[in-house]
Amino acid sequence: MPVKNRFAELLPEITEWRRDIHEHPEILFETHRTSALVAEKLKGFGCDEIVTGIGRTGVVGVIKGKSDTSGKVIGLRADMDALPMNEETGLPYASKTPYAMHACGHDGHTAMLLGAAKYLSETRNFDGTVVVIFQPAEEGGGGGKEMCDDGMMDRWGVQEVYGMHNWPGMPIGSFAIRSGAFFAATDLFEITVKGRGGHGAKPHETIDPTVTAAQLVTMLQTIASRNADPVEHIVVSVTSIESSSKAFNVIPQSVHLKGTVRTLSTAMRDLAETRLTAIAEQVSGAMGCSAEVRYQRNYPVMVNHPEQTEFAAEVARAVSGDCDDAPLVMGGEDFAFMLEERPGAYILVGNGDTAAVHHPEYNFTDEAIPAGCSWWAEIVERRMPAA
């Protein structure tokens, strides 16, 4: 089965929705306009139930098949939020909101799931129930966790859940997936190094936290190079250094470091937290300073379930003719929370030769819409075939 003809027909309409969402990006849980648009569309499609306010600003729609002898319930999830950055595409539908941009393609994900919901509401050619999930705050807010914490999975009896992300560099409308660990855990850390400040010309009268912080930036790299098994995947990045003074001639009282740790297993996650804390405290102590460490476990590793991954790949091959093996990704994805609650799978769909996600010149490729919509619709029709 190639791309469904109905989605080729719907492409101009779905593109219009996508570009409207792109033009009006919203950050984290502030997806009020987008959520209202989604709820309005679902109502117009004739969904059997529409609930707003799940996970603060999330939207859930329920579509029942022509029959329900199977008792199956499948969830399909798209994210709605944008990134806090300025757009530099120069497009006629570019963001009208300062410091907000759909630079990760969530506008495309939302539009594609709306397209699939419209088709499934029209045809209902399946035996069971579909729950379409529109999630806020994927970009750092943990909206997926909040929707799960609100009881979404149990409330609608979701048995399996499937998600999708566009991927620049892959041919438009192609697919790639992998079983098991796929996207990394995304932990955050802050280290405040405290010393004794003073005049920049009299370092001997101070305990310099700047030199200590510089040592820490280098020493933290030994977690990956000397503590972790070389065959494991781990990234430790210090991404911000800020001192308590902005003057040229002042040795500050304290220096604040921020960063992220990316891992693909619980063992590496535990190792990273233990070693980072020990290095920060002991190196600082050796230099005469003290260190306060805050380590926050953020998104968990996103793990695709084997059976659902093979099924998702089978559907992708039916839609596009092939499905490649996806690489491991050290970026994070809070669909991980949903996959911890229910079996399911997450797939990549090609966005073509475009700027990378999170780049100010990125734009979702509308030509990928029919393939993405077809994959979601076919997941439903194959997993819950009409009686």
Short mmCIF file of C-alpha atoms in Angstrom, two decimals:
data_model
loop_
_atom_site.label_atom_id
_atom_site.label_comp_id
_atom_site.label_asym_id
_atom_site.label_seq_id
_atom_site.Cartn_x
_atom_site.Cartn_y
_atom_site.Cartn_z
CA MET A 1 0.00 0.00 0.00
CA PRO A 2 1.62 3.30 -1.05
CA VAL A 3 0.60 6.72 0.29
CA LYS A 4 -3.18 6.88 0.60
CA ASN A 5 -4.84 8.89 -2.18
CA ARG A 6 -7.00 10.71 0.35
CA PHE A 7 -3.94 12.37 1.87
CA ALA A 8 -2.76 13.56 -1.53
CA GLU A 9 -6.19 15.19 -1.88
CA LEU A 10 -5.98 16.66 1.63
CA LEU A 11 -2.40 17.94 1.25
CA PRO A 12 -3.34 21.59 0.47
CA GLU A 13 -5.68 21.71 3.46
CA ILE A 14 -3.25 20.05 5.87
CA THR A 15 -0.46 22.32 4.59
CA GLU A 16 -2.64 25.32 5.38
CA TRP A 17 -3.12 24.08 8.95
CA ARG A 18 0.61 23.45 9.31
CA ARG A 19 1.62 26.88 8.10
CA ASP A 20 -0.93 28.58 10.32
CA ILE A 21 0.51 26.76 13.35
CA HIS A 22 4.03 27.63 12.16
CA GLU A 23 3.12 31.31 11.94
CA HIS A 24 1.82 31.33 15.53
CA PRO A 25 4.32 29.28 17.61
CA GLU A 26 3.79 28.74 21.32
CA ILE A 27 6.30 27.64 23.95
CA LEU A 28 6.12 24.78 26.47
CA PHE A 29 2.65 24.61 28.10
CA GLU A 30 1.50 27.93 26.62
CA THR A 31 -0.01 26.21 23.57
CA HIS A 32 -3.42 27.82 24.10
CA ARG A 33 -4.06 28.89 20.51
CA THR A 34 -2.69 25.65 19.06
CA SER A 35 -4.66 23.50 21.50
CA ALA A 36 -7.86 25.42 20.70
CA LEU A 37 -7.23 24.99 16.96
CA VAL A 38 -6.67 21.24 17.41
CA ALA A 39 -9.84 20.84 19.50
CA GLU A 40 -11.85 22.82 16.93
CA LYS A 41 -10.59 20.67 14.06
CA LEU A 42 -11.30 17.42 15.93
CA LYS A 43 -14.83 18.61 16.65
CA GLY A 44 -15.32 19.43 12.98
CA PHE A 45 -14.08 15.97 12.01
CA GLY A 46 -16.77 14.39 14.17
CA CYS A 47 -14.55 12.77 16.81
CA ASP A 48 -16.57 10.87 19.40
CA GLU A 49 -14.93 12.58 22.36
CA ILE A 50 -12.64 15.59 22.73
CA VAL A 51 -11.01 16.50 26.03
CA THR A 52 -8.79 19.51 26.65
CA GLY A 53 -6.58 20.34 29.62
CA ILE A 54 -4.86 16.95 29.89
CA GLY A 55 -1.29 17.67 31.01
CA ARG A 56 -2.32 21.34 31.40
CA THR A 57 -2.84 22.21 27.73
CA GLY A 58 -2.87 18.82 26.01
CA VAL A 59 -5.76 17.68 23.82
CA VAL A 60 -7.12 14.15 23.43
CA GLY A 61 -9.56 13.01 20.74
CA VAL A 62 -11.33 9.64 20.60
CA ILE A 63 -12.38 8.03 17.32
CA LYS A 64 -14.37 4.80 17.37
CA GLY A 65 -14.21 2.31 14.51
CA LYS A 66 -17.18 0.82 12.64
CA SER A 67 -17.04 -2.01 15.16
CA ASP A 68 -15.34 -2.83 18.44
CA THR A 69 -15.22 -6.60 18.73
CA SER A 70 -11.46 -6.52 19.36
CA GLY A 71 -11.55 -4.16 22.33
CA LYS A 72 -8.26 -2.71 21.14
CA VAL A 73 -7.29 0.90 21.86
CA ILE A 74 -4.32 2.51 20.09
CA GLY A 75 -2.83 5.91 20.92
CA LEU A 76 -1.22 8.17 18.32
CA ARG A 77 0.81 11.10 19.65
CA ALA A 78 2.04 14.40 18.19
CA ASP A 79 3.78 17.30 19.97
CA MET A 80 2.58 20.90 19.58
CA ASP A 81 5.14 23.24 21.16
CA ALA A 82 7.79 25.46 19.58
CA LEU A 83 11.29 26.53 20.66
CA PRO A 84 12.38 29.79 22.36
CA MET A 85 14.41 31.17 19.44
CA ASN A 86 14.04 33.61 16.57
CA GLU A 87 13.27 32.42 13.05
CA GLU A 88 15.52 33.33 10.09
CA THR A 89 13.77 31.56 7.20
CA GLY A 90 12.28 34.63 5.54
CA LEU A 91 9.17 32.58 4.69
CA PRO A 92 5.85 34.37 4.13
CA TYR A 93 4.39 32.31 6.99
CA ALA A 94 7.39 32.78 9.30
CA SER A 95 6.82 33.19 13.03
CA LYS A 96 5.01 36.37 14.05
CA THR A 97 6.01 35.85 17.69
CA PRO A 98 9.38 37.19 18.84
CA TYR A 99 11.67 34.54 20.36
CA ALA A 100 9.41 31.66 19.38
CA MET A 101 9.83 29.37 16.37
CA HIS A 102 8.72 25.95 15.17
CA ALA A 103 12.33 24.90 14.60
CA CYS A 104 11.76 21.21 15.32
CA GLY A 105 8.77 20.48 13.09
CA HIS A 106 6.13 20.02 15.78
CA ASP A 107 3.85 22.09 13.55
CA GLY A 108 4.22 19.34 10.95
CA HIS A 109 3.67 16.57 13.50
CA THR A 110 0.46 18.21 14.73
CA ALA A 111 -0.81 18.83 11.19
CA MET A 112 -0.07 15.24 10.12
CA LEU A 113 -1.91 13.77 13.10
CA LEU A 114 -4.84 16.09 12.42
CA GLY A 115 -4.84 14.83 8.83
CA ALA A 116 -4.86 11.23 10.03
CA ALA A 117 -7.66 12.03 12.50
CA LYS A 118 -9.77 13.57 9.72
CA TYR A 119 -9.32 10.49 7.52
CA LEU A 120 -10.01 8.02 10.36
CA SER A 121 -13.13 9.97 11.37
CA GLU A 122 -14.37 9.84 7.77
CA THR A 123 -13.68 6.17 7.08
CA ARG A 124 -13.72 4.44 10.50
CA ASN A 125 -12.47 1.38 8.66
CA PHE A 126 -11.14 -0.35 11.77
CA ASP A 127 -12.32 -2.50 14.67
CA GLY A 128 -11.49 -0.76 17.93
CA THR A 129 -10.75 2.75 19.21
CA VAL A 130 -8.13 5.36 18.31
CA VAL A 131 -6.96 7.95 20.83
CA VAL A 132 -5.21 10.90 19.16
CA ILE A 133 -2.89 12.68 21.61
CA PHE A 134 -1.71 16.27 21.08
CA GLN A 135 0.97 17.04 23.63
CA PRO A 136 2.43 20.35 24.85
CA ALA A 137 5.89 20.97 26.26
CA GLU A 138 8.04 18.33 24.60
CA GLU A 139 10.93 20.81 24.38
CA GLY A 140 12.12 20.54 27.97
CA GLY A 141 8.83 20.76 29.85
CA GLY A 142 7.97 17.08 30.16
CA GLY A 143 4.46 17.46 28.78
CA GLY A 144 4.35 13.75 27.98
CA LYS A 145 4.90 12.92 31.65
CA GLU A 146 2.23 15.40 32.73
CA MET A 147 -0.33 13.84 30.38
CA CYS A 148 0.51 10.38 31.74
CA ASP A 149 0.39 11.69 35.33
CA ASP A 150 -3.10 13.01 34.58
CA GLY A 151 -4.15 9.41 34.00
CA MET A 152 -4.49 9.59 30.23
CA MET A 153 -3.47 5.99 29.52
CA ASP A 154 -5.87 4.47 32.05
CA ARG A 155 -8.72 6.91 31.37
CA TRP A 156 -8.99 5.83 27.75
CA GLY A 157 -7.59 2.33 28.15
CA VAL A 158 -4.71 2.90 25.73
CA GLN A 159 -2.97 -0.42 25.03
CA GLU A 160 -0.27 0.68 22.56
CA VAL A 161 1.09 4.08 21.59
CA TYR A 162 2.94 5.32 18.49
CA GLY A 163 4.82 8.54 17.75
CA MET A 164 6.74 10.13 14.89
CA HIS A 165 9.42 12.78 14.29
CA ASN A 166 10.58 14.36 11.05
CA TRP A 167 14.27 13.93 10.26
CA PRO A 168 16.33 16.31 8.07
CA GLY A 169 18.84 14.53 5.85
CA MET A 170 16.55 11.58 5.12
CA PRO A 171 14.71 11.52 1.76
CA ILE A 172 11.28 13.12 1.94
CA GLY A 173 8.67 10.61 3.09
CA SER A 174 11.15 7.81 3.82
CA PHE A 175 11.23 6.09 7.21
CA ALA A 176 13.79 4.81 9.74
CA ILE A 177 13.39 3.11 13.10
CA ARG A 178 15.28 1.02 15.64
CA SER A 179 14.25 -1.34 18.43
CA GLY A 180 15.35 -0.84 22.03
CA ALA A 181 17.13 2.27 23.29
CA PHE A 182 16.69 4.97 20.64
CA PHE A 183 16.87 8.49 22.15
CA ALA A 184 19.06 9.32 25.16
CA ALA A 185 18.25 10.23 28.74
CA THR A 186 18.70 13.98 29.13
CA ASP A 187 19.98 14.84 32.60
CA LEU A 188 20.90 18.36 33.72
CA PHE A 189 23.51 19.55 36.19
CA GLU A 190 24.55 22.74 37.93
CA ILE A 191 27.75 23.20 39.93
CA THR A 192 28.39 26.28 42.03
CA VAL A 193 32.08 26.60 42.95
CA LYS A 194 32.62 28.90 45.95
CA GLY A 195 35.95 30.45 46.86
CA ARG A 196 37.16 33.76 48.27
CA GLY A 197 37.13 36.73 45.92
CA GLY A 198 39.49 39.62 45.76
CA HIS A 199 41.58 41.87 43.54
CA GLY A 200 42.74 40.43 40.23
CA ALA A 201 46.26 41.70 40.94
CA LYS A 202 46.43 39.86 44.27
CA PRO A 203 45.49 36.24 43.54
CA HIS A 204 47.51 35.02 46.52
CA GLU A 205 45.02 36.70 48.82
CA THR A 206 42.09 34.82 47.25
CA ILE A 207 40.85 31.29 46.72
CA ASP A 208 40.11 31.50 43.02
CA PRO A 209 36.92 29.66 41.96
CA THR A 210 37.58 30.55 38.31
CA VAL A 211 40.71 28.39 38.09
CA THR A 212 38.85 25.63 39.94
CA ALA A 213 35.92 25.84 37.52
CA ALA A 214 38.32 25.64 34.59
CA GLN A 215 39.81 22.47 36.06
CA LEU A 216 36.32 21.04 36.45
CA VAL A 217 35.41 21.63 32.80
CA THR A 218 38.39 19.51 31.81
CA MET A 219 38.07 16.91 34.57
CA LEU A 220 34.40 16.21 33.87
CA GLN A 221 35.42 14.88 30.47
CA THR A 222 37.19 11.98 32.20
CA ILE A 223 33.76 10.54 33.03
CA ALA A 224 33.40 9.57 29.39
CA SER A 225 37.09 8.97 28.63
CA ARG A 226 38.21 7.14 31.76
CA ASN A 227 35.19 5.99 33.80
CA ALA A 228 32.71 4.72 31.21
CA ASP A 229 33.13 1.49 29.27
CA PRO A 230 34.29 2.61 25.80
CA VAL A 231 31.50 0.64 24.10
CA GLU A 232 28.85 2.58 26.03
CA HIS A 233 27.36 5.87 24.83
CA ILE A 234 27.72 8.90 27.10
CA VAL A 235 28.07 12.65 26.59
CA VAL A 236 29.01 15.15 29.32
CA SER A 237 28.84 18.77 28.16
CA VAL A 238 29.43 21.92 30.17
CA THR A 239 27.33 24.49 28.32
CA SER A 240 27.47 27.58 30.51
CA ILE A 241 30.07 29.28 32.76
CA GLU A 242 29.09 32.38 34.70
CA SER A 243 30.95 34.12 37.52
CA SER A 244 29.57 36.34 40.25
CA SER A 245 31.63 39.24 38.88
CA LYS A 246 31.67 40.90 35.47
CA ALA A 247 34.70 43.10 36.16
CA PHE A 248 38.12 42.68 34.51
CA ASN A 249 40.04 43.13 37.74
CA VAL A 250 37.99 41.10 40.22
CA ILE A 251 38.47 37.46 41.16
CA PRO A 252 34.88 36.38 41.89
CA GLN A 253 33.45 34.78 44.99
CA SER A 254 31.80 32.02 42.97
CA VAL A 255 31.48 30.50 39.49
CA HIS A 256 28.35 28.71 38.25
CA LEU A 257 28.55 25.87 35.71
CA LYS A 258 25.62 24.35 33.83
CA GLY A 259 25.51 21.40 31.51
CA THR A 260 23.87 18.23 30.30
CA VAL A 261 24.59 14.50 30.50
CA ARG A 262 23.28 12.12 27.81
CA THR A 263 23.23 8.35 28.34
CA LEU A 264 21.50 5.30 26.88
CA SER A 265 21.40 3.02 29.93
CA THR A 266 20.54 3.19 33.62
CA ALA A 267 24.04 2.01 34.53
CA MET A 268 25.68 4.89 32.65
CA ARG A 269 23.20 7.34 34.10
CA ASP A 270 24.07 6.21 37.63
CA LEU A 271 27.80 6.31 36.88
CA ALA A 272 27.61 9.82 35.45
CA GLU A 273 25.77 11.24 38.46
CA THR A 274 28.10 9.58 40.96
CA ARG A 275 31.33 10.59 39.22
CA LEU A 276 30.20 14.13 38.39
CA THR A 277 29.36 14.80 42.03
CA ALA A 278 32.60 13.26 43.29
CA ILE A 279 34.77 15.14 40.79
CA ALA A 280 33.09 18.47 41.50
CA GLU A 281 33.40 18.15 45.25
CA GLN A 282 36.89 16.64 45.43
CA VAL A 283 38.58 18.80 42.78
CA SER A 284 37.05 21.90 44.37
CA GLY A 285 38.21 20.75 47.81
CA ALA A 286 41.75 20.17 46.54
CA MET A 287 41.82 23.73 45.24
CA GLY A 288 40.57 25.16 48.53
CA CYS A 289 37.04 25.79 47.26
CA SER A 290 33.71 24.15 47.95
CA ALA A 291 31.17 22.89 45.42
CA GLU A 292 27.40 22.66 45.51
CA VAL A 293 26.08 20.14 42.97
CA ARG A 294 22.53 19.90 41.66
CA TYR A 295 21.92 16.89 39.40
CA GLN A 296 18.46 16.57 37.86
CA ARG A 297 17.28 13.42 36.12
CA ASN A 298 15.21 14.72 33.25
CA TYR A 299 13.79 12.65 30.35
CA PRO A 300 14.54 8.92 30.58
CA VAL A 301 15.98 6.84 27.74
CA MET A 302 13.33 6.40 25.04
CA VAL A 303 13.04 2.67 24.41
CA ASN A 304 11.09 1.22 21.46
CA HIS A 305 9.37 -2.09 22.21
CA PRO A 306 10.48 -4.93 19.88
CA GLU A 307 7.09 -6.23 18.67
CA GLN A 308 5.64 -2.77 18.07
CA THR A 309 8.86 -1.62 16.38
CA GLU A 310 8.73 -4.47 13.87
CA PHE A 311 5.07 -3.71 13.20
CA ALA A 312 5.80 0.01 12.76
CA ALA A 313 8.59 -0.84 10.31
CA GLU A 314 6.27 -3.17 8.38
CA VAL A 315 3.75 -0.35 8.02
CA ALA A 316 6.50 2.06 6.94
CA ARG A 317 7.64 -0.38 4.25
CA ALA A 318 4.05 -0.63 3.03
CA VAL A 319 3.77 3.16 2.78
CA SER A 320 7.17 4.07 1.31
CA GLY A 321 8.61 0.79 0.03
CA ASP A 322 11.39 0.61 2.62
CA CYS A 323 12.31 1.36 6.23
CA ASP A 324 15.94 1.95 7.18
CA ASP A 325 17.71 1.22 10.45
CA ALA A 326 17.80 4.47 12.41
CA PRO A 327 20.94 5.59 14.25
CA LEU A 328 21.15 5.99 18.01
CA VAL A 329 20.24 9.57 18.90
CA MET A 330 21.84 11.37 21.85
CA GLY A 331 19.09 13.97 21.78
CA GLY A 332 16.14 13.48 24.12
CA GLU A 333 12.45 12.81 23.52
CA ASP A 334 9.75 12.85 26.19
CA PHE A 335 7.66 10.30 24.29
CA ALA A 336 9.88 8.12 26.50
CA PHE A 337 7.39 8.63 29.35
CA MET A 338 4.53 7.23 27.26
CA LEU A 339 6.65 4.24 26.19
CA GLU A 340 7.37 3.56 29.87
CA GLU A 341 3.62 3.30 30.48
CA ARG A 342 2.60 1.36 27.36
CA PRO A 343 4.30 -0.70 24.63
CA GLY A 344 4.76 1.17 21.39
CA ALA A 345 7.24 2.60 18.93
CA TYR A 346 8.62 5.89 17.63
CA ILE A 347 9.65 6.35 13.99
CA LEU A 348 11.52 8.94 11.91
CA VAL A 349 10.07 10.32 8.66
CA GLY A 350 12.34 12.03 6.14
CA ASN A 351 12.27 15.83 5.86
CA GLY A 352 14.67 16.01 2.91
CA ASP A 353 17.76 18.17 2.48
CA THR A 354 16.84 20.91 4.94
CA ALA A 355 18.50 22.77 7.80
CA ALA A 356 18.82 20.69 10.96
CA VAL A 357 16.18 20.83 13.65
CA HIS A 358 16.74 23.60 16.23
CA HIS A 359 18.37 25.74 13.52
CA PRO A 360 16.93 29.24 12.80
CA GLU A 361 16.58 28.37 9.09
CA TYR A 362 14.83 25.03 9.61
CA ASN A 363 11.39 24.44 8.10
CA PHE A 364 9.19 21.36 8.02
CA THR A 365 8.75 19.97 4.49
CA ASP A 366 5.07 19.84 3.55
CA GLU A 367 5.69 17.19 0.89
CA ALA A 368 6.30 14.72 3.76
CA ILE A 369 2.73 15.12 5.02
CA PRO A 370 1.04 12.37 2.94
CA ALA A 371 3.61 9.76 4.03
CA GLY A 372 3.31 10.67 7.71
CA CYS A 373 -0.49 10.73 7.64
CA SER A 374 -0.56 7.41 5.77
CA TRP A 375 1.72 5.77 8.33
CA TRP A 376 -0.49 6.78 11.23
CA ALA A 377 -3.68 5.74 9.44
CA GLU A 378 -2.21 2.42 8.37
CA ILE A 379 -1.01 1.70 11.92
CA VAL A 380 -4.66 1.80 12.93
CA GLU A 381 -6.13 -0.10 9.99
CA ARG A 382 -3.54 -2.89 10.15
CA ARG A 383 -3.41 -3.21 13.94
CA MET A 384 -7.21 -3.16 14.25
CA PRO A 385 -8.50 -4.51 10.92
CA ALA A 386 -12.20 -4.00 10.25
CA ALA A 387 -14.30 -6.93 11.39
#
